Coordinates of C-alpha atoms and ligand atoms in Angstrom, one line a residue:
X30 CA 0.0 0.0 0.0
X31 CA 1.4 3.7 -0.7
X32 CA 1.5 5.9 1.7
X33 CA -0.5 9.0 2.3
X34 CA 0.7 12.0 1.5
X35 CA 0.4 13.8 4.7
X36 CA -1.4 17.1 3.8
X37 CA -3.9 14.8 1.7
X38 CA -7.5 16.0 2.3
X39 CA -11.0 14.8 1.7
X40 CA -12.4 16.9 -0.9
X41 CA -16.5 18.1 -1.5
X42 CA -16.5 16.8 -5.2
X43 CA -19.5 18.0 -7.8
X44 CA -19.6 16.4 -11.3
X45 CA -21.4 18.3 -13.9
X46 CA -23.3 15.8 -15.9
X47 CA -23.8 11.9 -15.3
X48 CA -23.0 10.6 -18.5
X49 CA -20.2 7.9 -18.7
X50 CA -17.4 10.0 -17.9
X51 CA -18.9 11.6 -15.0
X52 CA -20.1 8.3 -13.8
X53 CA -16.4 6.9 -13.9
X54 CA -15.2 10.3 -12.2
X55 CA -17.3 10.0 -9.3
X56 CA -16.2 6.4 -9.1
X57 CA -12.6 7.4 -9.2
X58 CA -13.0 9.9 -7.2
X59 CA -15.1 7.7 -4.4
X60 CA -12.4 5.2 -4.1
X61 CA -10.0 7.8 -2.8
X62 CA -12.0 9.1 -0.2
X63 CA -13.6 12.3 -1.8
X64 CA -17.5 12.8 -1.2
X65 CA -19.1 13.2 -4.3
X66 CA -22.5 14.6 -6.1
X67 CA -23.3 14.4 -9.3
X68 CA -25.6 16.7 -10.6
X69 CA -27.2 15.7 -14.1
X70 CA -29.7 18.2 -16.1
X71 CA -31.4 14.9 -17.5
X72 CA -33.4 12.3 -15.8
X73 CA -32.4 9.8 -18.3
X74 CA -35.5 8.9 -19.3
X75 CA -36.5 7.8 -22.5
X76 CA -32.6 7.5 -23.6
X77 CA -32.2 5.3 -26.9
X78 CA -28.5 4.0 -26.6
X79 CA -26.5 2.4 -29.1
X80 CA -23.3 0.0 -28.8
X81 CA -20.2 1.6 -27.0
X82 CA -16.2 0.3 -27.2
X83 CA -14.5 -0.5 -24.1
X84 CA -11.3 -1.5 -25.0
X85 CA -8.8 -2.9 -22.7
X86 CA -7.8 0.7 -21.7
X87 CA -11.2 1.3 -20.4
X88 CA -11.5 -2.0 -19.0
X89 CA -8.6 -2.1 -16.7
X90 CA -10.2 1.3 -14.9
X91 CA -13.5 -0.5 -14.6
X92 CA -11.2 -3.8 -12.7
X93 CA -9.7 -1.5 -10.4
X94 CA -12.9 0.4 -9.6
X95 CA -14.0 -3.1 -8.7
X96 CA -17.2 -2.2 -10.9
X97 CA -19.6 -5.2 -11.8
X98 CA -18.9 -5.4 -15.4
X99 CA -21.1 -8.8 -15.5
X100 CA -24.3 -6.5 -15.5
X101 CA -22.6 -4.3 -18.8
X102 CA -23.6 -8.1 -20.7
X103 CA -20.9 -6.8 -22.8
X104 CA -20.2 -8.4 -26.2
X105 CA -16.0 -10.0 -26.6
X106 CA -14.6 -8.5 -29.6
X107 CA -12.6 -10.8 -31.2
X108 CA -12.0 -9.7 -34.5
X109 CA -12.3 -6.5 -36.7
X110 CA -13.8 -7.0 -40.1
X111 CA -13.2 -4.9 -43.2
X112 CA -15.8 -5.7 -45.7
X113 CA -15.8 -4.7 -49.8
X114 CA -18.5 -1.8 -49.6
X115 CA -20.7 -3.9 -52.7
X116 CA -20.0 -7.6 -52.4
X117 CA -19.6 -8.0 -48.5
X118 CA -16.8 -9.7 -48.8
X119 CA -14.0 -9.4 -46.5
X120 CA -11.3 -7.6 -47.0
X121 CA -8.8 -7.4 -44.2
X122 CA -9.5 -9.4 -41.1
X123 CA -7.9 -8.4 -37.7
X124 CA -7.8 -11.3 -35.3
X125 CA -8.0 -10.5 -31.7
X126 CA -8.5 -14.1 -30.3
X127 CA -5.7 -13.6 -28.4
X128 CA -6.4 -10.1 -27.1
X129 CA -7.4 -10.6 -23.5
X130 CA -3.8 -12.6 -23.4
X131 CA -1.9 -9.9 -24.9
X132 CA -3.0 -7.4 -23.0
X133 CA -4.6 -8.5 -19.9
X134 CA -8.2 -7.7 -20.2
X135 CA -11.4 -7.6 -22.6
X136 CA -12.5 -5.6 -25.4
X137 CA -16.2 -5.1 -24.4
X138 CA -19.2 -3.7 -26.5
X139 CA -21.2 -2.3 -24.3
X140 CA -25.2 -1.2 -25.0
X141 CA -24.9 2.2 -23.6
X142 CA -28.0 2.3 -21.3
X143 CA -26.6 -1.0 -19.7
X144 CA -23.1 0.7 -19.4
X145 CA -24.9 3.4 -17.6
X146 CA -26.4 1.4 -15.5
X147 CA -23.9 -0.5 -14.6
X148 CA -21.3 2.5 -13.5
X149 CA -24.1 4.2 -12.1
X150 CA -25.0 1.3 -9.6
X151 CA -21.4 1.0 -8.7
X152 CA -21.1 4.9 -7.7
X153 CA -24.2 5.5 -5.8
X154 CA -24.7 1.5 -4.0
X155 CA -23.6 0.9 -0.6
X156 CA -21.1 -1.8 -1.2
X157 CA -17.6 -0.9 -2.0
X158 CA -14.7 1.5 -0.8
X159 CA -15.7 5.1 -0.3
X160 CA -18.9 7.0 0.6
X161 CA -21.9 6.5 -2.1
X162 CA -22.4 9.1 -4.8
X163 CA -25.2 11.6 -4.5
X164 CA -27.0 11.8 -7.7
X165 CA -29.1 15.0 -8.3
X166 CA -30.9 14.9 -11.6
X167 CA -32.7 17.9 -13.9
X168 CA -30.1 20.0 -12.2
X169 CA -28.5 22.2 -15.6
X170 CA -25.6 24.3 -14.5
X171 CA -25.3 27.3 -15.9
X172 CA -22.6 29.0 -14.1
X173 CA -19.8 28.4 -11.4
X174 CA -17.2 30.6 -9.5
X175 CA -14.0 29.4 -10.4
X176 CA -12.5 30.2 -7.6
X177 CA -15.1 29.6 -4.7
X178 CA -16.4 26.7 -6.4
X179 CA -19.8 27.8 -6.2
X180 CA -22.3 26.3 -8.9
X181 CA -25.5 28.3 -10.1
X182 CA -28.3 26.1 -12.1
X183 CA -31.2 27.1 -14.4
X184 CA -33.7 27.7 -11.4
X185 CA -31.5 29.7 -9.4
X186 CA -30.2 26.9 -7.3
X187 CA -26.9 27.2 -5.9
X188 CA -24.5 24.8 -4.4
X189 CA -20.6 24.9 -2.6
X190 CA -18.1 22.4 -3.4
X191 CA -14.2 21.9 -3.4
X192 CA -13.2 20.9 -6.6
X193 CA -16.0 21.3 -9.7
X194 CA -15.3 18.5 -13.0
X195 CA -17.2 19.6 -15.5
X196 CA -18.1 16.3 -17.8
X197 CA -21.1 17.7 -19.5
X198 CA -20.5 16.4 -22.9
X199 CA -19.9 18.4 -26.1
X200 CA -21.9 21.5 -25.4
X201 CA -20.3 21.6 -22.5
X202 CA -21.4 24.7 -20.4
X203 CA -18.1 24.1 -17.3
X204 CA -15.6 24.2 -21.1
X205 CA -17.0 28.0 -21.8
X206 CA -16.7 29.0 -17.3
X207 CA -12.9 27.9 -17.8
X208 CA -12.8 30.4 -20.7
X209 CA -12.6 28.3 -23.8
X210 CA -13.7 29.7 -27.0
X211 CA -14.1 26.7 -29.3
X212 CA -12.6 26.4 -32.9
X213 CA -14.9 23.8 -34.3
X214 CA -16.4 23.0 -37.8
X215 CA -19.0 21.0 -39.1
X216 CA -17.3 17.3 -40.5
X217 CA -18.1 16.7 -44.1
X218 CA -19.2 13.6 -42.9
X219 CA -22.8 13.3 -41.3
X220 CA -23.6 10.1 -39.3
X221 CA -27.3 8.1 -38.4
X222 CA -27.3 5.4 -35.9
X223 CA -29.7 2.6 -36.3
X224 CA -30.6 -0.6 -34.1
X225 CA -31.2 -4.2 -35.4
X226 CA -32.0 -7.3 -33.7
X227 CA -30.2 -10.0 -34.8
X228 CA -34.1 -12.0 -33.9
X229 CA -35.8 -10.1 -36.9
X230 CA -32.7 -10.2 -39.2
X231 CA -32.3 -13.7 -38.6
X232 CA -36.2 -14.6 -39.0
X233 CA -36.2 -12.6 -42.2
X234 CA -33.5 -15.2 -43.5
X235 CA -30.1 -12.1 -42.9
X236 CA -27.0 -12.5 -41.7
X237 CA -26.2 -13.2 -38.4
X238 CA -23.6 -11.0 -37.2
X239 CA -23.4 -11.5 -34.0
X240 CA -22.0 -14.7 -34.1
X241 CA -18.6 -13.4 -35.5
X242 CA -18.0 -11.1 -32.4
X243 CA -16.7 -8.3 -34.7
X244 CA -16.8 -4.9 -35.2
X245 CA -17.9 -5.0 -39.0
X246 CA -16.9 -2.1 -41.7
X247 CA -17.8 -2.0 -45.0
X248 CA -16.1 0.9 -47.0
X249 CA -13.9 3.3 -45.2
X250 CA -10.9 4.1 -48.0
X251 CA -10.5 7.2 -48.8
X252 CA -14.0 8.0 -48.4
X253 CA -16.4 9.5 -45.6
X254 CA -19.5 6.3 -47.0
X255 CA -18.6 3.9 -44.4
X256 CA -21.0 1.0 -42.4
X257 CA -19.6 -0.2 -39.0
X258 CA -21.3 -2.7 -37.2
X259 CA -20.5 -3.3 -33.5
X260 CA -23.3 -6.3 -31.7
X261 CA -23.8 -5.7 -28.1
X262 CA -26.5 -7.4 -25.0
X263 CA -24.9 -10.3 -25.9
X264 CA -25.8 -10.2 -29.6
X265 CA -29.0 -9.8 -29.2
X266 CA -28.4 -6.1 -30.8
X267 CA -27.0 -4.8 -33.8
X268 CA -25.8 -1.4 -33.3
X269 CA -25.0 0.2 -36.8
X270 CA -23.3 3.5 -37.3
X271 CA -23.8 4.6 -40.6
X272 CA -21.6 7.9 -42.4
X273 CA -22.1 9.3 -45.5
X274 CA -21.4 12.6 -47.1
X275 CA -23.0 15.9 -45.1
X276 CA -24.0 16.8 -49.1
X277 CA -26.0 14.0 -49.0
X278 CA -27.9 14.6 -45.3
X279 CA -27.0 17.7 -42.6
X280 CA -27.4 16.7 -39.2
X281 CA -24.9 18.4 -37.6
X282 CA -27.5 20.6 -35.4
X283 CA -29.9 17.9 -34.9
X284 CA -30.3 16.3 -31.1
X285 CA -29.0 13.0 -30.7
X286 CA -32.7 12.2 -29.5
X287 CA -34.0 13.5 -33.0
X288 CA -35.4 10.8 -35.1
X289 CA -34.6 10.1 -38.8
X290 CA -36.8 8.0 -41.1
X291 CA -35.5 4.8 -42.8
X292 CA -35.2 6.6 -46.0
X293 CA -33.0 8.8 -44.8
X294 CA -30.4 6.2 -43.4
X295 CA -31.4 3.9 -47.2
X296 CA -30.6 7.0 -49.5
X297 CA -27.4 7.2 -49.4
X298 CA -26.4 4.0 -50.4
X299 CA -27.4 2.3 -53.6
X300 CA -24.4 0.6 -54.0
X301 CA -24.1 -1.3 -50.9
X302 CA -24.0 -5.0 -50.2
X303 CA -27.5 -6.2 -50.2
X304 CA -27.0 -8.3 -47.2
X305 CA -26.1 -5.1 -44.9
X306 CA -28.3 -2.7 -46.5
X307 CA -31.5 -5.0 -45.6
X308 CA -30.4 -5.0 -42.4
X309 CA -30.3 -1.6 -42.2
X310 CA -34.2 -1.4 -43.7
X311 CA -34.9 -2.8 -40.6
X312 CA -33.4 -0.3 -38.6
X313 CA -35.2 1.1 -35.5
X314 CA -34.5 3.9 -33.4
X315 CA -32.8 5.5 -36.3
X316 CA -30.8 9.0 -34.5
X317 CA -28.6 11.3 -36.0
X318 CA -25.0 11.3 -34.2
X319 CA -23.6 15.3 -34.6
X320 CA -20.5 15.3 -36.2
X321 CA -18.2 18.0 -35.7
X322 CA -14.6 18.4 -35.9
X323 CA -12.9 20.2 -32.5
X324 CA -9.4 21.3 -32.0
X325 CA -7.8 20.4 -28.7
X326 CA -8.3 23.2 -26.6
X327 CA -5.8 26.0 -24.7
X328 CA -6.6 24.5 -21.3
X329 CA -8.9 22.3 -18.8
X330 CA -8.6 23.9 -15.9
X331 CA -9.2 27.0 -14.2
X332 CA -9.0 27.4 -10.0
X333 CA -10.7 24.5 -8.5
X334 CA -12.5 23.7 -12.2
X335 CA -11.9 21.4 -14.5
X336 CA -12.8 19.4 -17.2
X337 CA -12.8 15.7 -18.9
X338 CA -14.7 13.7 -21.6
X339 CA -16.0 14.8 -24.5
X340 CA -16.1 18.7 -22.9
X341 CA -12.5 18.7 -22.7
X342 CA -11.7 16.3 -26.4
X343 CA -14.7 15.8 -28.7
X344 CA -13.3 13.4 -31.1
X345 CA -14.7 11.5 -34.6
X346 CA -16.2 7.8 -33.5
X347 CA -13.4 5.9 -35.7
X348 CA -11.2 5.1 -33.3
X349 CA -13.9 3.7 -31.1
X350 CA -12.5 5.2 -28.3
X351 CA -15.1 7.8 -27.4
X352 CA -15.9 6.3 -23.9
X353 CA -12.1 4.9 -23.0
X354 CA -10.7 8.6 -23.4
X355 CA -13.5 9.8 -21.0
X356 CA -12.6 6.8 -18.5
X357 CA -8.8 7.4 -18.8
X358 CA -9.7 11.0 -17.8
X359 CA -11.6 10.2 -15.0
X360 CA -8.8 7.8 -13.7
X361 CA -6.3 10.1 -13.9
X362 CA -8.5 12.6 -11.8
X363 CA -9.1 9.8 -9.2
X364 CA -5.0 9.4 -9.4
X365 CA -4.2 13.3 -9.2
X366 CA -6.9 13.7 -6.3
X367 CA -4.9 10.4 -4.7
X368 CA -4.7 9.7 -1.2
X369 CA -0.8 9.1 -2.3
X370 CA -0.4 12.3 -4.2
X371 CA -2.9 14.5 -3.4
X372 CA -0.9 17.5 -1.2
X373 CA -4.4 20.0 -0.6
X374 CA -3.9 22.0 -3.3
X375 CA -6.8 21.3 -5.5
X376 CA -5.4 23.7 -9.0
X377 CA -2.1 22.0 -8.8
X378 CA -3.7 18.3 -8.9
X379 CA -5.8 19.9 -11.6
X380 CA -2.6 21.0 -13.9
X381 CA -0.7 17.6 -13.0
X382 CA -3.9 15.8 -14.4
X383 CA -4.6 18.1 -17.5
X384 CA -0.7 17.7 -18.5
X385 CA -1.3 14.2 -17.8
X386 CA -3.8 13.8 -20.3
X387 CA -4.2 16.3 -22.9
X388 CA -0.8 14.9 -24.9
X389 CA -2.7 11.5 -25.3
X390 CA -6.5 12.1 -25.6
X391 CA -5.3 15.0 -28.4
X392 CA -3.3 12.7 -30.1
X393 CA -5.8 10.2 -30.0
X394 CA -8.7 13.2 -31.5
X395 CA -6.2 13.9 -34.4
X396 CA -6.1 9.9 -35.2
X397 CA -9.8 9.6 -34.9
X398 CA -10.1 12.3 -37.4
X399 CA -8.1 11.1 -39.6
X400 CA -9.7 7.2 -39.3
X401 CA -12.9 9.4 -40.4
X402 CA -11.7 8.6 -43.7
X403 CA -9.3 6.4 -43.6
X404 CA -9.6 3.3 -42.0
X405 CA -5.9 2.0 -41.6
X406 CA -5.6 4.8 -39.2
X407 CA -7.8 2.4 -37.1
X408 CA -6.2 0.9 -34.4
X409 CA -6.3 -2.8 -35.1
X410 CA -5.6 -2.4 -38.7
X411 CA -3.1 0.4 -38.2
X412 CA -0.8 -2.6 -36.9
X413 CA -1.1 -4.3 -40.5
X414 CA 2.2 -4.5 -41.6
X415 CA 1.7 -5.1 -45.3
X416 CA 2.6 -1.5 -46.0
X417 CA 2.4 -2.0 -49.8
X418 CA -1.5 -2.3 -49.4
X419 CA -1.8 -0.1 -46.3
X420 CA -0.7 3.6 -45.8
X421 CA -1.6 5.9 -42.8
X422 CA -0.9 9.7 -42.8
X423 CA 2.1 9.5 -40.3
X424 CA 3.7 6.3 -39.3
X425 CA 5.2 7.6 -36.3
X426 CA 1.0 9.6 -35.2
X427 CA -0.7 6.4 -35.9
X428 CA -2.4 5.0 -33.4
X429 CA -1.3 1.1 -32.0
X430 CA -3.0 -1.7 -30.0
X431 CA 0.3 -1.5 -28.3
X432 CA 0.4 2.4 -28.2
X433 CA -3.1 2.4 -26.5
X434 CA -2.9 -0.7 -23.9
X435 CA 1.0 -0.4 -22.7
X436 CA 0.2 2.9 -21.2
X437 CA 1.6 3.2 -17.4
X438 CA -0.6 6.0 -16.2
X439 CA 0.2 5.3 -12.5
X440 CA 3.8 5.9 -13.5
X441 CA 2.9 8.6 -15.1
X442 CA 1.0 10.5 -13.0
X443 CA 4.0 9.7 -10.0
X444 CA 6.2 11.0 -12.9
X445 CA 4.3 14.4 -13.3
X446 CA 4.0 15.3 -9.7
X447 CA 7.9 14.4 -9.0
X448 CA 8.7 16.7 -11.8
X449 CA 6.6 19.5 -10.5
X450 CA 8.1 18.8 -6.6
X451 CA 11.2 19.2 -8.0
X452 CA 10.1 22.5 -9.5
X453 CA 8.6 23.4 -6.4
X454 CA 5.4 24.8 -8.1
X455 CA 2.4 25.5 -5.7
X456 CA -1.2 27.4 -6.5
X457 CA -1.5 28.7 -10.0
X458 CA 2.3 27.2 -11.2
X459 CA 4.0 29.7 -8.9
X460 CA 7.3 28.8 -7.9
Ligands
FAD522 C1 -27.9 10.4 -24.6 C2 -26.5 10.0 -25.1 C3 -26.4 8.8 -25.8 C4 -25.2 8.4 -26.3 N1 -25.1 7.2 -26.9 C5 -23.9 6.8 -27.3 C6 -23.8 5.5 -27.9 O1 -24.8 4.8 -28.0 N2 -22.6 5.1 -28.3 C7 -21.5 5.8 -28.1 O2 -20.4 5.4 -28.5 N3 -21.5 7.0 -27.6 C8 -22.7 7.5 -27.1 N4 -22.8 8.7 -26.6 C9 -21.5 9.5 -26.4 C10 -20.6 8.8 -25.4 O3 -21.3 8.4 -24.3 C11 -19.5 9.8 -25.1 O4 -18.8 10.2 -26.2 C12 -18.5 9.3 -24.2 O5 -19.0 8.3 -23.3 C13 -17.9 10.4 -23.3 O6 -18.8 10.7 -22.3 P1 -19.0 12.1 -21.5 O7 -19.4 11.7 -20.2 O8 -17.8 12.9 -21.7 O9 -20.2 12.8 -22.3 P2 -21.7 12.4 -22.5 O10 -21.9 11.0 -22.5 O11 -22.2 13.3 -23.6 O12 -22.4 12.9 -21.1 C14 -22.6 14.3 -20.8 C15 -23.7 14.4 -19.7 O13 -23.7 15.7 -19.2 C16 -25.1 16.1 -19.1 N5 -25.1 17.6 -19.2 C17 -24.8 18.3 -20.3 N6 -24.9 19.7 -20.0 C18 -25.2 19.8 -18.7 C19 -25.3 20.8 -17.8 N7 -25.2 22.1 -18.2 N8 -25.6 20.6 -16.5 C20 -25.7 19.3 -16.1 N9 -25.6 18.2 -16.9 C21 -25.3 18.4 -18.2 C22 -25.7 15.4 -20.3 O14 -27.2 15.3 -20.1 C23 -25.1 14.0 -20.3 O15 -25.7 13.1 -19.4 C24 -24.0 9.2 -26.1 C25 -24.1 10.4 -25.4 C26 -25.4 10.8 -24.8 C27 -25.5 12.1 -24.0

């Protein structure tokens, strides 16, 4: 066991939105013996999810959480499959039999509502280290004191805390309190999500996909047209994420609760395997998914404010690593905020975590957009080594299996605060 750090204090934690990297924070955060509340604008009713990656860079935060990842009823990857965009054939296989062995834990697709579930019965449920998270729903922040940590919400509301995360997605309110004006622009991609049961596939005589325990692309060089399939509840579901040009469809303003009709997601593909595109004429639940491309930002923190997940790194779904980033984030928060390396001062923990994280998550944002159209810059296929039939933009940016599940972020965390000891930097990076 580590040893405390002797001016290591038990914070008052608030989480701005209870969305998967929230949940995680307030998990992280639990374990090392902060109080937390989570305060959600939502109620989460009525939410239509779709399958979410949890590779083994996710899945070793979950282990050490000691979250019940039985209840996720996860699907194993064991393969990635690149299919010909008009025959179905495949193309380039990626075997990951061996995956768990490699790299010591399992690729999970996750249905996101179970996901949910899951993380949020581990923060708030009586069993467990730490003290159970408070969750305080159709509370929308609107406003916080950077300094005193004081939160304002729609109705006038107002609440005290410590340290503030803000992991209120991509609109994030917390992102613009911390002073970030956002450079972003609409991707010329545009994106529909659609469910399938593998049931009414199956009883209309269509491929069963779950049974390969893939996640499925057709297309994807050197073009935005691309199908991924990734199964989840056990392959019960087909979740299908389906990009075409934004000439061809604009959703980029649309609500993720928005629906589309079946048209819509049919139209832009005359040419595609039959097989796939009558599964997708049984789509249900059809939602846009709002594509837009974000630089990484100047900062993600400000006094006792900071921020993770998709408010701090929006990123392109193509690398599939969406919900990892957001659970890396919140494990380095619940290492930063340590009983072992937490010294009391809240906006240094906050610096050692953002210059902990933004190298990585950013580098993984600029590989996502570039897998947008380009689907060797997948990890998985970016470790192909047949380079005379595979090219990325930048051998040494790409993004590796290896790259992604060797990563010591205990060590580097220790590594970060040692450095800024040895600088002697206190409150605000003042030496
Ligand atoms: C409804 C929904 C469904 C999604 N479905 C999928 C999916 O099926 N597959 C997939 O790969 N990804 C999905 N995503 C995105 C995915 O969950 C995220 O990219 C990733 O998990 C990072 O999560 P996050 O916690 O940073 O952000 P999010 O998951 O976007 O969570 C942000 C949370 O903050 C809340 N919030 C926003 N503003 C405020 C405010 N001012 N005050 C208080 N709370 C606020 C939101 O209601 C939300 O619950 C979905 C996101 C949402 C919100």
């Amino acid at each position: 066991m580590p040893e405390i750090h002797p001016n290591f204090r038990s914070l008052d934690v608030a989480i701005i939105g209870g969305g998967i990297g929230g949940l995680c924070a307030s998990i992280a955060m639990r374990r090392q013996g902060h109080r937390v509340t989570i305060y959600e604008r939502a109620d989460f009713a009525g939410e239509v999810g779709a399958s979410i990656s949890c590779a083994a860079n996710g899945t070793q935060w979950l282990h050490e959480w000691d979250v019940d990842i039985e209840k996720g009823d996860g699907v194993i990857l064991l393969q990635l499959i690149n299919r010909d965009w008009e025959s179905g054939d495949p193309v380039s296989v990626v075997d990951l039999h061996d995956y768990k062995e490699r790299w010591g834990n399992y690729y999970y697709m996750f249905h996101r509502q179970y996901m949910h579930r899951m993380l949020m019965d581990c923060a708030t449920e009586g069993k467990g280290e730490g003290t159970p998270v408070v969750l305080k729903v159709n509370h929308k922040c609107t406003s916080i004191d950077t300094s005193s940590g004081t939160i304002t919400f729609e109705d006038g509301v107002t609440a005290h805390h410590d340290l503030v995360i803000g992991c209120d997605g991509i609109g994030s309110a917390v992102r613009k309190v911390i002073g970030i004006n956002v450079e972003k622009r609409p991707s010329d991609s545009s994106c529909l999500h659609a469910n399938v049961t593998t049931e009414e596939a199956v009883k209309l005589g269509l491929p069963d996909y779950s049974k390969d325990n893939a996640i499925e692309y057709w297309g994807g060089h050197n073009s935005v047209n691309k199908i991924v399939l990734s199964p989840c509840n056990g392959g019960s579901l087909l979740s299908y994420y389906c990009f075409f040009p934004r000439t061809k469809g604009d959703y980029a303003n649309q609500n993720w609760d928005a629906n589309a009709p079946v048209e819509d997601l049919l139209a832009p593909y005359p040419d595609l395997d039959k097989q796939v595109f009558n599964h997708l004429a049984i789509g249900k639940e059809i939602r846009p998914w709002r594509l837009w491309v974000h630089e990484p930002y100047s900062h993600w923190q400000k006094g006792v404010v900071g921020i993770m997940g998709d408010a701090a790194h929006p990123m392109m779904p193509d690398q599939s690593q969406g919900a990892c980033m957001a659970i890396e984030d919140a494990a380095a928060i619940g290492l930063c905020f340590s009983r072992e390396h937490f010294d009391g001062d809240v906006n240094k923990a906050l610096r050692v975590y953002e210059e902990v994280r933004k190298p990585r998550a950013s580098k993984v944002q600029a590989a996502a957009a570039r897998a947008r159209e380009n689907i060797h810059e997948r990890i998985g296929f970016s470790d192909n080594t047949d380079n005379s039939r595979y090219s990325v933009k930048d051998e040494k940016e790409k993004l590796t299996i290896e790259y992604m599940n060797s990563y010591d972020m205990h060590k580097h965390v220790a590594e970060v605060y040692q450095q800024h000891r040895e600088q002697g930097t206190g409150m605000n990076g003042a030496v």
